[in-house]
Amino acid sequence: MRHLFSKCLPLLALVPSVASQTLGSFQEVLGGNENLTSFASFLQNYTDIYGALSWSRDFTLLAPSNDAMDRIPYTSLSTVFDSADRDAIGAVLQYHVLSAIRRTEEVSSNLQFFPTWLTNATYANVTNGQRIGLVQQAGDVLIAVSGGGARSTVTSRNIQASNCMIHVIDNLLIPPLPFTASAVQFNLTAIAGAFEAADPTDYVSTASDVTIFAPNNEAMQAIGGTLQNLSSTELASLTNYHVVNNSVLYSSAFGNGTTLTSRSGQQLTVRVGGNRLFVNSAQVIQQDLLIANGVIHVLDNVLSPNASAAAPNLEVGTQAPVVQGSAVADVPFTTFLPCTTCTTETSSSATATTTMRTTSSTAQGASASRTGAAEIRRPNGLSGALGLMAVAAALV
Ligand SMILES: *[C@@H]1O[C@H](CO)[C@@H](O)[C@H](O)[C@H]1NC(C)=O
Ligand SMILES: *[C@@H]1O[C@H](CO)[C@@H](O)[C@H](O)[C@H]1NC(C)=O
Ligand SMILES: *[C@@H]1O[C@H](CO)[C@@H](O)[C@H](O)[C@H]1NC(C)=O
Ligand SMILES: *[C@@H]1O[C@H](CO)[C@@H](O)[C@H](O)[C@H]1NC(C)=O
Ligand SMILES: *[C@@H]1O[C@H](CO)[C@@H](O)[C@H](O)[C@H]1NC(C)=O
Ligand SMILES: *[C@@H]1O[C@H](CO)[C@@H](O)[C@H](O)[C@H]1NC(C)=O
Ligand SMILES: *[C@@H]1O[C@H](CO)[C@@H](O)[C@H](O)[C@H]1NC(C)=O
Ligand SMILES: *[C@@H]1O[C@H](CO)[C@@H](O)[C@H](O)[C@H]1NC(C)=O
Ligand SMILES: *[C@@H]1O[C@H](CO)[C@@H](O)[C@H](O)[C@H]1NC(C)=O
């Protein structure tokens, strides 16, 4: 690729007045960047998207550096690339394109989500395309947040081509998996299993545009005895109370006193106390985990449709559970997950945006237990390919 354009350089050098006024085309800028040679030659094999990038206007490409391309075998995308699954790779490439020009100066210290070209429902069942999170952290470090809590750092900014903006990133962006597979990545296996137990149609993974408030395993375990004794109707009512359907609500949508209607019909109330965010009386302990069909916010307590009026003491974090009950020794409901015989692996993939509204540099190591991660629903597309993935190391 580069040798093609090196021919152009002497010519441009002869006419500096023209060159300084005229921005290079997408192909020229990409092909002429020393850090993008691998991506540039890779992209040319994907003529649909390469053509679209060449002829479209007003988009932003987050272009993986040569280092990022070299690292693919060590990331969760390795199986997708190993198997040369063109559809899935095409989806990964679309996920690297923001649907508008975004200069890095626009990125603030509050995590914000920007739509991408990844709109195919097989890979991203969210209206207007799957989002990428962008946040500016201390020390002018710019981070792109994608699926599984993966984080990529912007290493070169605001490279302008005639039709688009390019930022170079040091790791590929990972398209998020549907709810159940994502929940397993984030060790939210109890609530994921409870959803499966209550609803064999797997609404939470197959519906578009869902917001899911997911109690962590500790919260589910603390009242596991009570939960396991609920009838299937009661359990469905409880799990549906953790879902806002047909609406992807990133944390930026939450104000103090925001009320939401859950899928079970009862209201949820969001409250803010200092840096803490609560849903009813449960504290949000991880916000904005992207999933293929929406977003997850992690809670430290289980919500109950019978206690929709529960309000927190805004001065303290963890509140008393609203569901009374006895703890169980094992993480409940995990036997309802689609695969229970898979090998257990742990990964060090990072989790983004953990703490509250303070935003910057709040990444915490996410311990992603992959128990049962394989063969989670939809065998097609990314979730199939990624469900069988190798350990998602090296994403940090
Ligand atoms: C390539 O990347 C290196 C290291 O990140 C950087 O110093 C250099 O300026 C980059 N080159 C271009 C053309 O952006
Ligand atoms: C492009 O595709 C051809 C044929 O499938 C393959 O041999 C080649 O390695 C690919 N090039 C890149 C850069 O992926
Ligand atoms: C969406 O992706 C699936 C699986 O790769 C593919 O079969 C289908 O044609 C795609 N749909 C569109 C509209 O591109
Ligand atoms: C996307 O969501 C729609 C509406 O909820 C649903 O009918 C469809 O099956 C979903 N598609 C996939 C591929 O999950
Ligand atoms: C669950 O139901 C069993 C059988 O009815 C009962 O013995 C047990 O005490 C119940 N556990 C809880 C926590 O309610
Ligand atoms: C809600 O209250 C009803 C009536 O007391 C009870 O039968 C049901 O188990 C409760 N549901 C949950 C999820 O606690
Ligand atoms: C959410 O789901 C419930 C139950 O299926 C349904 O009655 C309601 O219309 C849905 N809400 C929206 C906004 O689609
Ligand atoms: C949120 O509202 C409550 C009650 O209206 C109030 O006590 C609290 O200070 C508010 N929080 C913030 C951050 O303003
Ligand atoms: C997942 O959650 C369970 C239950 O709280 C906990 O015992 C376990 O250590 C967690 N696993 C990881 C990998 O964090």
Coordinates of N, CA and C in Angstrom, one line a residue, residues 253-376:
A253 N -28.1 9.4 30.9 CA -29.6 9.6 30.8 C -30.2 9.8 32.2
F254 N -29.4 9.4 33.2 CA -30.0 9.4 34.6 C -29.8 10.7 35.3
G255 N -30.9 11.3 35.8 CA -30.8 12.4 36.7 C -31.3 12.0 38.0
N256 N -31.2 12.9 39.0 CA -31.7 12.7 40.3 C -33.2 12.7 40.3
G257 N -33.8 11.6 40.5 CA -35.3 11.5 40.5 C -35.9 11.0 39.2
T258 N -35.0 10.6 38.3 CA -35.5 10.0 37.0 C -36.3 8.8 37.3
T259 N -37.5 8.7 36.8 CA -38.3 7.4 36.9 C -38.4 6.7 35.6
L260 N -38.3 5.4 35.7 CA -38.3 4.5 34.5 C -39.4 3.5 34.7
T261 N -40.0 3.0 33.6 CA -41.0 1.9 33.7 C -40.3 0.6 33.3
S262 N -40.3 -0.3 34.2 CA -39.7 -1.6 34.0 C -40.5 -2.5 33.1
R263 N -39.9 -3.5 32.6 CA -40.7 -4.5 31.8 C -41.8 -5.2 32.6
S264 N -41.7 -5.2 33.9 CA -42.7 -5.8 34.7 C -43.9 -4.9 34.9
G265 N -43.7 -3.6 34.5 CA -44.7 -2.6 34.7 C -44.5 -1.6 35.8
Q266 N -43.8 -2.1 36.9 CA -43.6 -1.1 38.0 C -42.5 -0.1 37.7
Q267 N -42.6 1.0 38.4 CA -41.6 2.0 38.3 C -40.3 1.7 39.0
L268 N -39.2 2.3 38.4 CA -37.9 2.3 39.1 C -37.6 3.8 39.3
T269 N -36.9 4.1 40.3 CA -36.5 5.5 40.5 C -35.0 5.6 40.7
V270 N -34.4 6.5 39.9 CA -33.0 6.7 40.0 C -32.7 7.9 40.9
R271 N -31.7 7.8 41.8 CA -31.4 8.9 42.7 C -29.9 9.1 42.7
V272 N -29.5 10.3 42.9 CA -28.0 10.6 43.0 C -27.7 11.2 44.3
G273 N -26.7 10.7 45.0 CA -26.2 11.2 46.2 C -24.7 11.4 46.1
G274 N -24.3 12.6 46.0 CA -22.8 12.9 45.8 C -22.4 12.2 44.6
N275 N -21.4 11.3 44.7 CA -20.9 10.5 43.6 C -21.6 9.2 43.4
R276 N -22.6 8.9 44.2 CA -23.3 7.6 44.1 C -24.6 7.7 43.3
L277 N -24.8 6.6 42.6 CA -26.0 6.5 41.8 C -26.8 5.3 42.3
F278 N -28.1 5.5 42.5 CA -28.9 4.4 43.0 C -30.1 4.2 42.1
V279 N -30.5 2.9 42.0 CA -31.8 2.6 41.4 C -32.6 2.0 42.6
N280 N -33.7 2.7 42.9 CA -34.4 2.4 44.1 C -33.4 2.5 45.2
S281 N -33.3 1.5 46.1 CA -32.2 1.6 47.1 C -31.0 0.8 46.8
A282 N -30.9 0.3 45.6 CA -29.6 -0.4 45.2 C -28.6 0.5 44.6
Q283 N -27.4 0.4 45.0 CA -26.3 1.2 44.4 C -25.8 0.7 43.1
V284 N -25.6 1.6 42.1 CA -25.0 1.2 40.9 C -23.5 1.1 41.1
I285 N -22.9 -0.1 41.0 CA -21.5 -0.2 41.3 C -20.6 -0.3 40.0
Q286 N -21.3 -0.6 38.9 CA -20.5 -0.5 37.6 C -21.6 0.0 36.6
Q287 N -21.2 1.0 35.9 CA -22.2 1.6 35.0 C -21.7 1.4 33.5
D288 N -22.7 1.4 32.6 CA -22.4 1.5 31.2 C -21.6 0.3 30.6
L289 N -21.9 -0.9 30.9 CA -21.3 -2.0 30.3 C -22.1 -2.3 29.0
L290 N -21.4 -2.1 27.9 CA -22.1 -2.3 26.6 C -22.4 -3.8 26.3
I291 N -23.6 -4.0 25.8 CA -23.9 -5.4 25.3 C -24.4 -5.2 23.9
A292 N -24.5 -6.3 23.2 CA -24.9 -6.3 21.7 C -26.3 -5.6 21.6
N293 N -27.2 -5.9 22.6 CA -28.5 -5.4 22.5 C -28.9 -4.4 23.5
G294 N -27.9 -3.6 24.0 CA -28.2 -2.6 25.0 C -27.1 -2.3 25.9
V295 N -27.5 -2.1 27.2 CA -26.5 -1.8 28.2 C -26.8 -2.4 29.5
I296 N -25.8 -2.7 30.3 CA -25.9 -3.2 31.7 C -25.4 -2.2 32.7
H297 N -26.1 -2.0 33.8 CA -25.6 -1.3 35.0 C -25.6 -2.3 36.1
V298 N -24.5 -2.5 36.8 CA -24.4 -3.5 37.9 C -24.9 -2.9 39.2
L299 N -25.7 -3.7 39.9 CA -26.2 -3.2 41.2 C -25.6 -4.1 42.4
D300 N -25.6 -3.5 43.6 CA -25.1 -4.3 44.7 C -26.3 -4.9 45.5
N301 N -27.5 -4.7 45.0 CA -28.6 -5.3 45.7 C -29.7 -5.7 44.6
V302 N -30.5 -6.7 45.0 CA -31.6 -7.2 44.1 C -32.8 -6.2 44.3
L303 N -33.4 -5.9 43.2 CA -34.6 -5.0 43.3 C -35.8 -5.9 43.4
S304 N -36.9 -5.4 44.0 CA -38.1 -6.2 44.1 C -39.3 -5.3 43.6
P305 N -40.1 -5.9 42.7 CA -41.3 -5.2 42.3 C -42.3 -4.9 43.4
N306 N -42.1 -5.7 44.5 CA -42.9 -5.4 45.7 C -42.4 -4.3 46.5
A307 N -41.2 -3.7 46.2 CA -40.6 -2.7 47.0 C -40.2 -1.6 46.1
S308 N -41.1 -1.1 45.2 CA -40.7 -0.1 44.2 C -40.5 1.2 44.9
A309 N -41.0 1.4 46.1 CA -40.9 2.7 46.8 C -39.6 2.7 47.6
A310 N -38.8 1.7 47.6 CA -37.6 1.6 48.4 C -36.7 2.8 48.0
A311 N -36.3 3.6 49.0 CA -35.4 4.7 48.7 C -34.1 4.5 49.5
P312 N -33.0 5.0 48.9 CA -31.7 4.8 49.7 C -31.5 5.9 50.7
N313 N -30.6 5.7 51.6 CA -30.0 6.7 52.4 C -28.8 7.2 51.6
L314 N -29.0 8.4 51.0 CA -28.0 8.9 50.0 C -26.6 9.1 50.6
E315 N -26.5 9.1 52.0 CA -25.2 9.3 52.6 C -24.4 8.1 52.7
V316 N -24.9 6.9 52.5 CA -24.1 5.7 52.5 C -24.2 4.9 51.2
G317 N -23.3 4.0 51.0 CA -23.3 3.2 49.8 C -24.3 2.1 49.9
T318 N -23.8 1.0 50.4 CA -24.5 -0.3 50.4 C -25.7 -0.1 51.4
Q319 N -26.9 -0.5 51.0 CA -28.1 -0.5 51.8 C -28.6 -1.9 52.1
A320 N -29.5 -2.0 53.0 CA -30.0 -3.3 53.4 C -30.8 -3.8 52.2
P321 N -30.7 -5.2 52.0 CA -31.5 -5.8 50.9 C -33.0 -5.5 51.1
V322 N -33.8 -5.3 50.0 CA -35.2 -5.2 50.1 C -35.9 -6.5 50.1
V323 N -35.3 -7.5 49.6 CA -35.8 -8.9 49.6 C -35.2 -9.6 50.8
Q324 N -36.0 -10.0 51.7 CA -35.5 -10.7 52.9 C -35.2 -12.2 52.5
G325 N -34.2 -12.7 53.1 CA -34.0 -14.1 52.8 C -32.7 -14.6 53.3
S326 N -32.5 -15.9 53.0 CA -31.3 -16.6 53.5 C -30.2 -16.7 52.4
A327 N -29.0 -16.6 52.8 CA -27.9 -16.7 51.8 C -27.7 -18.2 51.4
V328 N -27.2 -18.4 50.2 CA -26.8 -19.7 49.8 C -25.3 -19.8 49.6
A329 N -24.8 -21.0 49.7 CA -23.3 -21.2 49.6 C -22.8 -21.0 48.2
D330 N -23.6 -21.6 47.2 CA -23.2 -21.5 45.8 C -23.9 -20.4 45.1
V331 N -23.3 -19.9 44.1 CA -23.9 -18.8 43.3 C -25.2 -19.4 42.7
P332 N -26.3 -18.9 43.0 CA -27.6 -19.5 42.5 C -27.8 -19.3 41.0
F333 N -28.6 -20.2 40.5 CA -29.2 -20.1 39.1 C -28.2 -20.4 38.0
T334 N -26.9 -20.7 38.3 CA -25.9 -20.8 37.2 C -26.2 -22.1 36.4
T335 N -26.9 -23.1 37.0 CA -27.2 -24.3 36.2 C -28.1 -24.0 35.1
F336 N -28.8 -22.8 35.1 CA -29.7 -22.5 34.0 C -29.0 -21.9 32.8
L337 N -27.7 -21.6 33.0 CA -27.0 -21.0 31.9 C -26.8 -22.0 30.7
P338 N -26.8 -21.5 29.5 CA -26.8 -22.4 28.4 C -25.8 -23.5 28.4
C339 N -24.6 -23.3 28.9 CA -23.6 -24.3 28.9 C -23.0 -24.4 30.3
T340 N -23.1 -25.5 30.9 CA -22.6 -25.6 32.3 C -21.4 -26.6 32.4
T341 N -21.0 -27.1 31.2 CA -19.9 -28.1 31.3 C -18.6 -27.6 30.7
C342 N -18.7 -26.3 30.3 CA -17.5 -25.7 29.7 C -16.4 -25.5 30.8
T343 N -15.2 -25.4 30.3 CA -14.1 -25.2 31.2 C -14.1 -23.8 31.8
T344 N -13.7 -23.7 33.0 CA -13.6 -22.4 33.6 C -12.3 -21.7 33.4
E345 N -12.4 -20.5 32.9 CA -11.2 -19.8 32.7 C -11.4 -18.4 33.4
T346 N -10.3 -17.8 33.7 CA -10.5 -16.4 34.2 C -9.7 -15.6 33.3
S347 N -10.1 -14.3 33.3 CA -9.4 -13.4 32.4 C -9.1 -12.1 33.1
S348 N -8.2 -11.4 32.6 CA -7.9 -10.1 33.2 C -8.5 -9.0 32.4
S349 N -9.5 -9.3 31.6 CA -10.0 -8.2 30.7 C -10.5 -7.1 31.6
A350 N -10.3 -5.9 31.2 CA -10.6 -4.8 32.1 C -12.1 -4.4 32.0
T351 N -12.5 -3.7 33.0 CA -13.9 -3.2 33.1 C -13.8 -1.7 33.1
A352 N -14.6 -1.1 32.3 CA -14.6 0.3 32.1 C -15.4 1.0 33.2
T353 N -15.3 2.2 33.4 CA -16.2 3.1 34.0 C -16.9 2.5 35.2
T354 N -16.1 2.1 36.1 CA -16.7 1.4 37.2 C -17.4 2.3 38.2
T355 N -16.7 3.2 38.7 CA -17.3 4.0 39.8 C -18.2 5.1 39.2
M356 N -18.7 5.9 40.0 CA -19.7 6.8 39.7 C -19.3 7.9 38.8
R357 N -20.0 9.0 38.9 CA -19.9 10.0 37.9 C -18.6 10.7 37.9
T358 N -17.7 10.3 38.8 CA -16.3 10.9 38.7 C -15.6 10.6 37.4
T359 N -16.0 9.6 36.8 CA -15.5 9.2 35.4 C -14.0 8.9 35.4
S360 N -13.1 9.8 35.3 CA -11.8 9.6 34.8 C -11.0 8.6 35.7
S361 N -10.2 7.9 35.0 CA -9.3 6.8 35.6 C -9.9 6.0 36.7
T362 N -11.1 5.5 36.4 CA -11.7 4.7 37.4 C -11.8 3.2 36.9
A363 N -11.0 2.9 36.0 CA -11.0 1.5 35.6 C -10.6 0.5 36.7
Q364 N -11.4 -0.5 36.8 CA -11.0 -1.5 37.8 C -10.8 -2.8 37.1
G365 N -10.0 -3.6 37.5 CA -9.8 -4.9 36.9 C -11.1 -5.7 37.1
A366 N -11.5 -6.2 36.0 CA -12.8 -6.9 36.1 C -12.6 -8.3 36.2
S367 N -12.8 -9.0 36.9 CA -12.5 -10.4 36.9 C -13.6 -11.1 36.1
A368 N -13.3 -11.5 35.0 CA -14.3 -12.1 34.2 C -14.2 -13.6 34.2
S369 N -15.1 -14.2 35.0 CA -15.1 -15.6 35.0 C -15.8 -16.1 33.7
R370 N -15.3 -17.1 33.1 CA -15.9 -17.5 31.8 C -16.6 -18.8 32.0
T371 N -17.0 -19.1 33.2 CA -17.7 -20.3 33.4 C -18.9 -20.3 32.4
G372 N -19.0 -21.4 31.7 CA -20.2 -21.5 30.8 C -20.3 -20.5 29.7
A373 N -19.2 -19.9 29.3 CA -19.2 -18.9 28.3 C -19.4 -19.4 26.9
A374 N -19.0 -20.6 26.7 CA -19.1 -21.1 25.3 C -20.6 -21.4 25.0
E375 N -20.8 -21.4 23.7 CA -22.1 -21.8 23.2 C -23.3 -21.1 23.8
I376 N -23.1 -19.8 24.0 CA -24.2 -19.0 24.5 C -25.1 -18.6 23.3

